[in-house]
mmCIF file of C-alpha atoms in Angstrom:
data_model
loop_
_atom_site.group_PDB
_atom_site.id
_atom_site.type_symbol
_atom_site.label_atom_id
_atom_site.label_comp_id
_atom_site.label_asym_id
_atom_site.label_seq_id
_atom_site.Cartn_x
_atom_site.Cartn_y
_atom_site.Cartn_z
ATOM 1 C CA UNK A 4 21.270 -5.578 -3.622
ATOM 2 C CA UNK A 5 23.289 -3.293 -5.858
ATOM 3 C CA UNK A 6 21.080 -1.194 -8.117
ATOM 4 C CA UNK A 7 22.332 -0.182 -11.556
ATOM 5 C CA UNK A 8 20.890 1.525 -14.614
ATOM 6 C CA UNK A 9 21.660 0.845 -18.258
ATOM 7 C CA UNK A 10 23.930 3.398 -19.884
ATOM 8 C CA UNK A 11 22.456 5.186 -22.914
ATOM 9 C CA UNK A 12 23.154 3.201 -26.085
ATOM 10 C CA UNK A 13 24.778 6.250 -27.726
ATOM 11 C CA UNK A 14 27.373 6.368 -24.946
ATOM 12 C CA UNK A 15 28.198 2.658 -25.307
ATOM 13 C CA UNK A 16 28.485 2.981 -29.107
ATOM 14 C CA UNK A 17 30.882 5.889 -28.633
ATOM 15 C CA UNK A 18 33.042 3.827 -26.265
ATOM 16 C CA UNK A 19 33.248 0.697 -28.430
ATOM 17 C CA UNK A 20 33.334 2.146 -31.936
ATOM 18 C CA UNK A 21 37.100 1.753 -32.319
ATOM 19 C CA UNK A 22 37.165 -1.940 -31.398
ATOM 20 C CA UNK A 23 36.463 -4.743 -33.873
ATOM 21 C CA UNK A 24 35.860 -7.671 -31.533
ATOM 22 C CA UNK A 25 33.728 -6.844 -28.521
ATOM 23 C CA UNK A 26 32.515 -9.121 -25.735
ATOM 24 C CA UNK A 27 29.338 -8.142 -23.888
ATOM 25 C CA UNK A 28 29.721 -9.611 -20.413
ATOM 26 C CA UNK A 29 26.658 -9.876 -18.178
ATOM 27 C CA UNK A 30 26.302 -10.767 -14.520
ATOM 28 C CA UNK A 31 23.682 -13.108 -13.073
ATOM 29 C CA UNK A 32 23.360 -11.379 -9.717
ATOM 30 C CA UNK A 33 22.076 -7.930 -8.654
ATOM 31 C CA UNK A 34 22.103 -6.363 -12.133
ATOM 32 C CA UNK A 35 19.937 -9.227 -13.409
ATOM 33 C CA UNK A 36 17.330 -8.558 -10.727
ATOM 34 C CA UNK A 37 17.268 -4.817 -11.461
ATOM 35 C CA UNK A 38 17.119 -5.611 -15.200
ATOM 36 C CA UNK A 39 20.215 -3.666 -16.145
ATOM 37 C CA UNK A 40 22.905 -6.247 -16.904
ATOM 38 C CA UNK A 41 21.656 -9.828 -16.954
ATOM 39 C CA UNK A 42 21.566 -12.366 -19.778
ATOM 40 C CA UNK A 43 18.566 -10.667 -21.356
ATOM 41 C CA UNK A 44 20.195 -7.241 -21.365
ATOM 42 C CA UNK A 45 23.355 -8.802 -22.831
ATOM 43 C CA UNK A 46 21.308 -10.220 -25.724
ATOM 44 C CA UNK A 47 19.588 -6.885 -26.348
ATOM 45 C CA UNK A 48 22.807 -4.833 -26.252
ATOM 46 C CA UNK A 49 24.658 -7.317 -28.482
ATOM 47 C CA UNK A 50 21.813 -7.296 -30.998
ATOM 48 C CA UNK A 51 21.636 -3.483 -30.994
ATOM 49 C CA UNK A 52 25.403 -3.107 -31.487
ATOM 50 C CA UNK A 53 25.468 -5.721 -34.251
ATOM 51 C CA UNK A 54 22.674 -3.916 -36.121
ATOM 52 C CA UNK A 55 24.176 -0.469 -35.595
ATOM 53 C CA UNK A 56 27.618 -1.397 -36.913
ATOM 54 C CA UNK A 57 26.149 -3.498 -39.721
ATOM 55 C CA UNK A 58 24.060 -0.534 -40.879
ATOM 56 C CA UNK A 59 27.241 1.569 -40.754
ATOM 57 C CA UNK A 60 28.906 -0.958 -43.052
ATOM 58 C CA UNK A 61 31.342 -2.074 -40.355
ATOM 59 C CA UNK A 62 32.009 -5.741 -39.754
ATOM 60 C CA UNK A 63 32.431 -6.357 -36.050
ATOM 61 C CA UNK A 64 32.363 -9.456 -33.919
ATOM 62 C CA UNK A 65 30.056 -9.037 -30.947
ATOM 63 C CA UNK A 66 30.209 -11.904 -28.451
ATOM 64 C CA UNK A 67 27.826 -12.603 -25.581
ATOM 65 C CA UNK A 68 28.545 -14.191 -22.223
ATOM 66 C CA UNK A 69 26.901 -13.977 -18.820
ATOM 67 C CA UNK A 70 28.747 -15.075 -15.698
ATOM 68 C CA UNK A 71 27.247 -16.187 -12.417
ATOM 69 C CA UNK A 72 29.058 -13.262 -10.756
ATOM 70 C CA UNK A 73 31.777 -10.858 -11.836
ATOM 71 C CA UNK A 74 32.935 -10.142 -8.288
ATOM 72 C CA UNK A 75 34.423 -13.605 -7.752
ATOM 73 C CA UNK A 76 37.676 -15.066 -9.096
ATOM 74 C CA UNK A 77 36.196 -18.463 -9.884
ATOM 75 C CA UNK A 78 33.509 -17.134 -12.214
ATOM 76 C CA UNK A 79 35.746 -14.545 -13.885
ATOM 77 C CA UNK A 80 38.200 -17.352 -14.651
ATOM 78 C CA UNK A 81 35.539 -18.828 -16.974
ATOM 79 C CA UNK A 82 36.384 -16.252 -19.655
ATOM 80 C CA UNK A 83 40.157 -16.680 -19.485
ATOM 81 C CA UNK A 84 40.218 -18.933 -22.548
ATOM 82 C CA UNK A 85 38.094 -16.567 -24.665
ATOM 83 C CA UNK A 86 39.273 -13.140 -23.496
ATOM 84 C CA UNK A 87 42.054 -12.992 -26.108
ATOM 85 C CA UNK A 88 39.464 -13.380 -28.881
ATOM 86 C CA UNK A 89 38.231 -9.869 -28.097
ATOM 87 C CA UNK A 90 39.674 -6.355 -28.304
ATOM 88 C CA UNK A 91 37.410 -4.975 -25.567
ATOM 89 C CA UNK A 92 34.834 -6.099 -23.023
ATOM 90 C CA UNK A 93 31.656 -4.199 -22.162
ATOM 91 C CA UNK A 94 30.781 -5.352 -18.663
ATOM 92 C CA UNK A 95 27.155 -5.004 -17.623
ATOM 93 C CA UNK A 96 28.033 -5.767 -13.997
ATOM 94 C CA UNK A 97 28.129 -3.117 -11.277
ATOM 95 C CA UNK A 98 31.288 -1.074 -10.743
ATOM 96 C CA UNK A 99 32.677 -3.888 -8.588
ATOM 97 C CA UNK A 100 32.441 -6.425 -11.410
ATOM 98 C CA UNK A 101 33.951 -4.071 -13.995
ATOM 99 C CA UNK A 102 36.924 -3.315 -11.748
ATOM 100 C CA UNK A 103 37.479 -6.910 -10.701
ATOM 101 C CA UNK A 104 37.458 -8.040 -14.329
ATOM 102 C CA UNK A 105 39.816 -5.188 -15.246
ATOM 103 C CA UNK A 106 42.235 -6.215 -12.491
ATOM 104 C CA UNK A 107 42.192 -9.795 -13.715
ATOM 105 C CA UNK A 108 42.588 -9.128 -17.442
ATOM 106 C CA UNK A 109 45.177 -6.369 -17.527
ATOM 107 C CA UNK A 110 45.634 -6.100 -21.288
ATOM 108 C CA UNK A 111 41.955 -6.020 -22.320
ATOM 109 C CA UNK A 112 40.044 -2.728 -22.069
ATOM 110 C CA UNK A 113 37.034 -3.126 -19.746
ATOM 111 C CA UNK A 114 34.191 -0.697 -20.395
ATOM 112 C CA UNK A 115 31.157 -0.213 -18.141
ATOM 113 C CA UNK A 116 27.756 -0.761 -19.734
ATOM 114 C CA UNK A 117 25.746 0.349 -16.698
ATOM 115 C CA UNK A 118 25.789 3.150 -14.156
ATOM 116 C CA UNK A 119 25.912 1.765 -10.619
ATOM 117 C CA UNK A 120 23.441 3.721 -8.510
ATOM 118 C CA UNK A 121 23.055 2.478 -4.933
ATOM 119 C CA UNK A 122 22.339 -0.324 -2.466
ATOM 120 C CA UNK A 123 18.600 -0.611 -2.593
ATOM 121 C CA UNK A 124 15.439 -2.642 -2.507
ATOM 122 C CA UNK A 125 13.068 -3.789 -5.221
ATOM 123 C CA UNK A 126 10.144 -1.763 -3.909
ATOM 124 C CA UNK A 127 7.777 -2.374 -6.801
ATOM 125 C CA UNK A 128 7.930 -3.535 -10.414
ATOM 126 C CA UNK A 129 10.282 -1.032 -12.044
ATOM 127 C CA UNK A 130 10.940 0.846 -8.805
ATOM 128 C CA UNK A 131 14.193 0.510 -6.873
ATOM 129 C CA UNK A 132 14.971 2.684 -3.867
ATOM 130 C CA UNK A 133 18.055 3.252 -1.753
ATOM 131 C CA UNK A 134 18.160 1.652 1.681
ATOM 132 C CA UNK A 135 21.820 1.490 2.708
ATOM 133 C CA UNK A 136 24.999 3.494 2.236
ATOM 134 C CA UNK A 137 27.313 0.860 3.683
ATOM 135 C CA UNK A 138 28.546 3.273 6.383
ATOM 136 C CA UNK A 139 30.146 0.382 8.238
ATOM 137 C CA UNK A 140 28.596 1.084 11.670
ATOM 138 C CA UNK A 141 24.932 0.164 11.605
ATOM 139 C CA UNK A 142 22.555 2.249 13.736
ATOM 140 C CA UNK A 143 19.312 0.532 12.695
ATOM 141 C CA UNK A 144 18.820 -1.006 16.167
ATOM 142 C CA UNK A 145 18.007 2.370 17.683
ATOM 143 C CA UNK A 146 16.173 3.892 14.719
ATOM 144 C CA UNK A 147 13.368 1.382 14.401
ATOM 145 C CA UNK A 148 14.989 -0.360 11.435
ATOM 146 C CA UNK A 149 14.912 2.771 9.270
ATOM 147 C CA UNK A 150 18.265 4.162 8.219
ATOM 148 C CA UNK A 151 18.868 7.889 8.794
ATOM 149 C CA UNK A 152 22.223 7.651 7.007
ATOM 150 C CA UNK A 153 20.847 6.540 3.643
ATOM 151 C CA UNK A 154 17.318 7.929 3.815
ATOM 152 C CA UNK A 155 17.823 11.331 5.424
ATOM 153 C CA UNK A 156 19.314 13.867 2.998
ATOM 154 C CA UNK A 157 21.344 15.386 5.845
ATOM 155 C CA UNK A 158 22.253 12.056 7.486
ATOM 156 C CA UNK A 159 20.882 13.553 10.723
ATOM 157 C CA UNK A 160 21.318 11.137 13.634
ATOM 158 C CA UNK A 161 19.021 13.017 16.038
ATOM 159 C CA UNK A 162 16.181 14.179 13.838
ATOM 160 C CA UNK A 163 14.058 15.389 12.319
ATOM 161 C CA UNK A 164 15.497 18.698 11.184
ATOM 162 C CA UNK A 165 13.423 21.813 10.527
ATOM 163 C CA UNK A 166 12.932 20.831 6.883
ATOM 164 C CA UNK A 167 10.443 18.075 7.689
ATOM 165 C CA UNK A 168 6.882 19.006 6.700
ATOM 166 C CA UNK A 169 3.875 16.690 6.800
ATOM 167 C CA UNK A 170 6.183 13.688 6.799
ATOM 168 C CA UNK A 171 8.070 14.814 3.709
ATOM 169 C CA UNK A 172 11.616 16.079 3.269
ATOM 170 C CA UNK A 173 12.345 19.613 2.117
ATOM 171 C CA UNK A 174 14.433 18.342 -0.799
ATOM 172 C CA UNK A 175 11.339 16.918 -2.544
ATOM 173 C CA UNK A 176 7.663 16.444 -1.819
ATOM 174 C CA UNK A 177 8.070 12.846 -3.008
ATOM 175 C CA UNK A 178 10.793 12.024 -0.485
ATOM 176 C CA UNK A 179 9.682 10.725 2.886
ATOM 177 C CA UNK A 180 11.292 12.309 5.935
ATOM 178 C CA UNK A 181 13.363 9.425 7.319
ATOM 179 C CA UNK A 182 12.925 10.728 10.845
ATOM 180 C CA UNK A 183 9.134 10.863 10.461
ATOM 181 C CA UNK A 184 9.303 7.199 9.398
ATOM 182 C CA UNK A 185 11.554 6.427 12.382
ATOM 183 C CA UNK A 186 9.161 8.119 14.832
ATOM 184 C CA UNK A 187 6.142 6.344 13.321
ATOM 185 C CA UNK A 188 7.927 3.018 13.591
ATOM 186 C CA UNK A 189 9.153 3.636 17.177
ATOM 187 C CA UNK A 190 5.566 4.527 18.138
ATOM 188 C CA UNK A 191 4.335 1.278 16.594
ATOM 189 C CA UNK A 192 7.001 -0.610 18.525
ATOM 190 C CA UNK A 193 6.104 1.296 21.698
ATOM 191 C CA UNK A 194 9.725 2.376 21.959
ATOM 192 C CA UNK A 195 9.373 6.160 21.956
ATOM 193 C CA UNK A 196 11.590 6.256 25.053
ATOM 194 C CA UNK A 197 14.467 5.312 22.747
ATOM 195 C CA UNK A 198 13.753 8.410 20.664
ATOM 196 C CA UNK A 199 14.503 10.603 23.684
ATOM 197 C CA UNK A 200 18.031 9.195 23.953
ATOM 198 C CA UNK A 201 20.559 11.396 22.203
ATOM 199 C CA UNK A 202 22.659 9.396 19.749
ATOM 200 C CA UNK A 203 26.387 9.408 20.473
ATOM 201 C CA UNK A 204 28.792 10.754 17.873
ATOM 202 C CA UNK A 205 28.928 8.208 15.083
ATOM 203 C CA UNK A 206 32.232 6.645 14.056
ATOM 204 C CA UNK A 207 32.518 7.790 10.446
ATOM 205 C CA UNK A 208 35.943 6.240 9.985
ATOM 206 C CA UNK A 209 34.187 3.063 8.825
ATOM 207 C CA UNK A 210 32.399 5.063 6.106
ATOM 208 C CA UNK A 211 33.989 6.008 2.776
ATOM 209 C CA UNK A 212 35.671 8.920 4.564
ATOM 210 C CA UNK A 213 38.184 6.432 5.919
ATOM 211 C CA UNK A 214 39.246 5.419 2.389
ATOM 212 C CA UNK A 215 38.562 2.100 0.625
ATOM 213 C CA UNK A 216 37.398 -0.487 3.117
ATOM 214 C CA UNK A 217 38.551 -4.051 3.623
ATOM 215 C CA UNK A 218 37.032 -6.918 5.591
ATOM 216 C CA UNK A 219 39.455 -9.583 6.776
ATOM 217 C CA UNK A 220 38.036 -12.749 8.314
ATOM 218 C CA UNK A 221 40.778 -15.029 9.555
ATOM 219 C CA UNK A 222 38.164 -17.633 10.573
ATOM 220 C CA UNK A 223 36.992 -18.210 6.997
ATOM 221 C CA UNK A 224 40.381 -17.950 5.307
ATOM 222 C CA UNK A 225 41.831 -21.130 3.830
ATOM 223 C CA UNK B 23 -14.296 -14.280 -45.042
ATOM 224 C CA UNK B 24 -11.750 -14.933 -47.817
ATOM 225 C CA UNK B 25 -10.247 -11.482 -47.393
ATOM 226 C CA UNK B 26 -7.282 -10.361 -49.444
ATOM 227 C CA UNK B 27 -4.103 -9.722 -47.472
ATOM 228 C CA UNK B 28 -0.572 -9.060 -48.713
ATOM 229 C CA UNK B 29 1.819 -12.001 -48.922
ATOM 230 C CA UNK B 30 4.834 -9.949 -47.823
ATOM 231 C CA UNK B 31 4.639 -10.751 -44.123
ATOM 232 C CA UNK B 32 4.989 -13.796 -41.957
ATOM 233 C CA UNK B 33 2.716 -14.420 -38.987
ATOM 234 C CA UNK B 34 4.368 -15.501 -35.744
ATOM 235 C CA UNK B 35 1.743 -16.760 -33.329
ATOM 236 C CA UNK B 36 2.009 -15.986 -29.629
ATOM 237 C CA UNK B 37 -0.139 -17.208 -26.719
ATOM 238 C CA UNK B 38 -0.611 -13.528 -25.794
ATOM 239 C CA UNK B 39 1.120 -10.366 -27.038
ATOM 240 C CA UNK B 40 2.386 -10.020 -23.452
ATOM 241 C CA UNK B 41 4.775 -12.851 -24.345
ATOM 242 C CA UNK B 42 6.703 -10.637 -26.757
ATOM 243 C CA UNK B 43 10.025 -9.272 -25.617
ATOM 244 C CA UNK B 44 12.260 -6.532 -27.020
ATOM 245 C CA UNK B 45 14.815 -9.157 -28.040
ATOM 246 C CA UNK B 46 12.226 -10.893 -30.283
ATOM 247 C CA UNK B 47 11.616 -7.614 -32.109
ATOM 248 C CA UNK B 48 15.331 -6.796 -32.384
ATOM 249 C CA UNK B 49 16.206 -10.308 -33.586
ATOM 250 C CA UNK B 50 13.644 -9.996 -36.389
ATOM 251 C CA UNK B 51 15.405 -6.862 -37.641
ATOM 252 C CA UNK B 52 18.828 -8.397 -37.103
ATOM 253 C CA UNK B 53 17.778 -11.314 -39.295
ATOM 254 C CA UNK B 54 16.679 -8.937 -42.050
ATOM 255 C CA UNK B 55 13.027 -8.026 -41.465
ATOM 256 C CA UNK B 56 12.025 -4.647 -42.938
ATOM 257 C CA UNK B 57 9.218 -4.072 -40.485
ATOM 258 C CA UNK B 58 7.276 -5.689 -37.700
ATOM 259 C CA UNK B 59 3.862 -5.182 -36.235
ATOM 260 C CA UNK B 60 2.241 -6.694 -33.198
ATOM 261 C CA UNK B 61 -1.493 -7.330 -33.222
ATOM 262 C CA UNK B 62 -2.982 -7.659 -29.760
ATOM 263 C CA UNK B 63 -6.453 -7.814 -28.289
ATOM 264 C CA UNK B 64 -8.419 -4.670 -27.609
ATOM 265 C CA UNK B 65 -7.092 -2.667 -24.675
ATOM 266 C CA UNK B 66 -9.019 -3.700 -21.577
ATOM 267 C CA UNK B 67 -9.969 -7.048 -23.116
ATOM 268 C CA UNK B 68 -6.765 -8.947 -22.387
ATOM 269 C CA UNK B 69 -7.424 -12.428 -21.014
ATOM 270 C CA UNK B 70 -4.329 -11.932 -18.844
ATOM 271 C CA UNK B 71 -5.435 -8.378 -17.934
ATOM 272 C CA UNK B 72 -2.404 -6.446 -19.133
ATOM 273 C CA UNK B 73 -0.554 -8.528 -21.721
ATOM 274 C CA UNK B 74 -1.358 -6.121 -24.547
ATOM 275 C CA UNK B 75 -0.308 -3.101 -22.477
ATOM 276 C CA UNK B 76 3.040 -4.746 -21.772
ATOM 277 C CA UNK B 77 3.402 -5.536 -25.458
ATOM 278 C CA UNK B 78 2.738 -1.900 -26.373
ATOM 279 C CA UNK B 79 5.432 -0.762 -23.929
ATOM 280 C CA UNK B 80 7.953 -3.181 -25.437
ATOM 281 C CA UNK B 81 7.060 -2.158 -28.978
ATOM 282 C CA UNK B 82 7.600 1.477 -27.992
ATOM 283 C CA UNK B 83 10.938 0.632 -26.341
ATOM 284 C CA UNK B 84 12.057 -1.285 -29.437
ATOM 285 C CA UNK B 85 11.001 1.648 -31.644
ATOM 286 C CA UNK B 86 13.114 3.979 -29.483
ATOM 287 C CA UNK B 87 16.155 1.709 -29.825
ATOM 288 C CA UNK B 88 15.703 1.318 -33.593
ATOM 289 C CA UNK B 89 15.478 5.102 -33.926
ATOM 290 C CA UNK B 90 18.724 5.554 -32.008
ATOM 291 C CA UNK B 91 20.670 3.110 -34.182
ATOM 292 C CA UNK B 92 19.398 4.505 -37.464
ATOM 293 C CA UNK B 93 17.110 1.619 -38.454
ATOM 294 C CA UNK B 94 13.937 3.655 -37.907
ATOM 295 C CA UNK B 95 11.415 3.306 -35.117
ATOM 296 C CA UNK B 96 8.509 3.740 -37.545
ATOM 297 C CA UNK B 97 9.205 0.216 -38.784
ATOM 298 C CA UNK B 98 7.535 -1.258 -35.673
ATOM 299 C CA UNK B 99 3.946 -0.701 -34.657
ATOM 300 C CA UNK B 100 1.354 -2.083 -32.288
ATOM 301 C CA UNK B 101 -2.246 -2.613 -33.365
ATOM 302 C CA UNK B 102 -5.232 -3.700 -31.313
ATOM 303 C CA UNK B 103 -8.336 -5.479 -32.545
ATOM 304 C CA UNK B 104 -10.790 -8.118 -31.393
ATOM 305 C CA UNK B 105 -10.761 -11.690 -32.687
ATOM 306 C CA UNK B 106 -13.951 -10.990 -34.644
ATOM 307 C CA UNK B 107 -12.449 -8.162 -36.697
ATOM 308 C CA UNK B 108 -11.004 -10.030 -39.675
ATOM 309 C CA UNK B 109 -11.526 -7.119 -42.117
ATOM 310 C CA UNK B 110 -9.620 -4.820 -39.745
ATOM 311 C CA UNK B 111 -6.774 -7.348 -39.551
ATOM 312 C CA UNK B 112 -6.595 -7.306 -43.363
ATOM 313 C CA UNK B 113 -6.697 -3.506 -43.393
ATOM 314 C CA UNK B 114 -3.903 -3.213 -40.818
ATOM 315 C CA UNK B 115 -1.718 -5.681 -42.721
ATOM 316 C CA UNK B 116 -2.116 -3.660 -45.928
ATOM 317 C CA UNK B 117 -1.478 -0.420 -44.071
ATOM 318 C CA UNK B 118 1.745 -1.771 -42.545
ATOM 319 C CA UNK B 119 2.983 -3.403 -45.762
ATOM 320 C CA UNK B 120 2.379 -0.177 -47.710
ATOM 321 C CA UNK B 121 4.171 1.841 -45.067
ATOM 322 C CA UNK B 122 7.204 -0.470 -45.114
ATOM 323 C CA UNK B 123 7.280 -0.368 -48.934
ATOM 324 C CA UNK B 124 7.281 3.418 -48.710
ATOM 325 C CA UNK B 125 10.186 3.337 -46.225
ATOM 326 C CA UNK B 126 12.120 0.837 -48.347
ATOM 327 C CA UNK B 127 14.348 -2.010 -47.150
ATOM 328 C CA UNK B 128 15.844 -1.848 -43.676
ATOM 329 C CA UNK B 129 19.439 -0.524 -43.564
ATOM 330 C CA UNK B 130 20.427 -3.697 -41.692
ATOM 331 C CA UNK B 131 19.055 -5.892 -44.472
ATOM 332 C CA UNK B 132 20.833 -3.816 -47.134
ATOM 333 C CA UNK B 133 24.104 -4.019 -45.210
ATOM 334 C CA UNK B 134 23.711 -7.782 -44.843
ATOM 335 C CA UNK B 135 23.136 -8.116 -48.584
ATOM 336 C CA UNK B 136 26.215 -5.997 -49.347
ATOM 337 C CA UNK B 137 28.329 -8.111 -47.016
ATOM 338 C CA UNK B 138 26.999 -11.295 -48.588
ATOM 339 C CA UNK B 139 27.840 -10.023 -52.088
ATOM 340 C CA UNK B 140 31.338 -9.115 -50.936
ATOM 341 C CA UNK B 141 31.770 -12.567 -49.411
ATOM 342 C CA UNK B 142 30.479 -14.260 -52.591
ATOM 343 C CA UNK B 143 32.829 -12.212 -54.791
ATOM 344 C CA UNK B 144 35.837 -13.050 -52.623
#
């Protein structure tokens, strides 16, 4: 899922201070799971903003709404009849949701309430870690299900490099060497022969280097 | 025990302090509370193992938020005691009430009152 982090409250206050009617718009998907932009976070942010501006002697209208998703037309349409009641929207969705809402409602300023971090897993309570960089050409089949693109600092495809010590990466003693994990996993799978095969040059044109990406599926189009 | 406690606070009963959420604390201030304190079981004695530790974390988070928005984080506090410590409960309630009186009304409450007066005058 997409992992996001709440923006500092000071930054949000700074962004919204010039607007009188503000809608806090949450998203029920990834940002709810990583506790950055769901219904609960919408309630907290709205309450905090109301109190802050009240204490400053400013009367502002702070609305709350949480959509099923902000990356889909049908759910974003749900706010069409209320969007004109507000001068600005603080979207607690990931960068995708903020942009999609901004494209849909051209005349309303859309402000991000979270920082979108990565595609990751919910490893433990309060711990989210990156697992995928959406490079567009998956190599997991030959790396024992462990991604060298997202988990190796150098994105080495035939590793490990010389910076791997005792299973840790040279960038930090807390970061596992992805290639150590790959070797351990290939050993467990009894597939160490695969490790000997040199990986071909990867097609990076499907990565961000090739510009914004699009998926077109004629078979599911209506 | 017939202990004397101040009449300035309202008790909200919870099944466990672990039930409390930041939004409950914030809503209390939004509605005009001057202070709030959470009284949980002794640390290590939680029937649900860690309810009181979770409550303490949330109280601390709420205090951080209230500090940032100028309401004052010192207006929220977490206390721990056992169910047999009635005198300590009374002591904590006096301590908190005195502290809030010292700090004065919450800026949110004052602002609400000002707005109400303005609305009444209009």
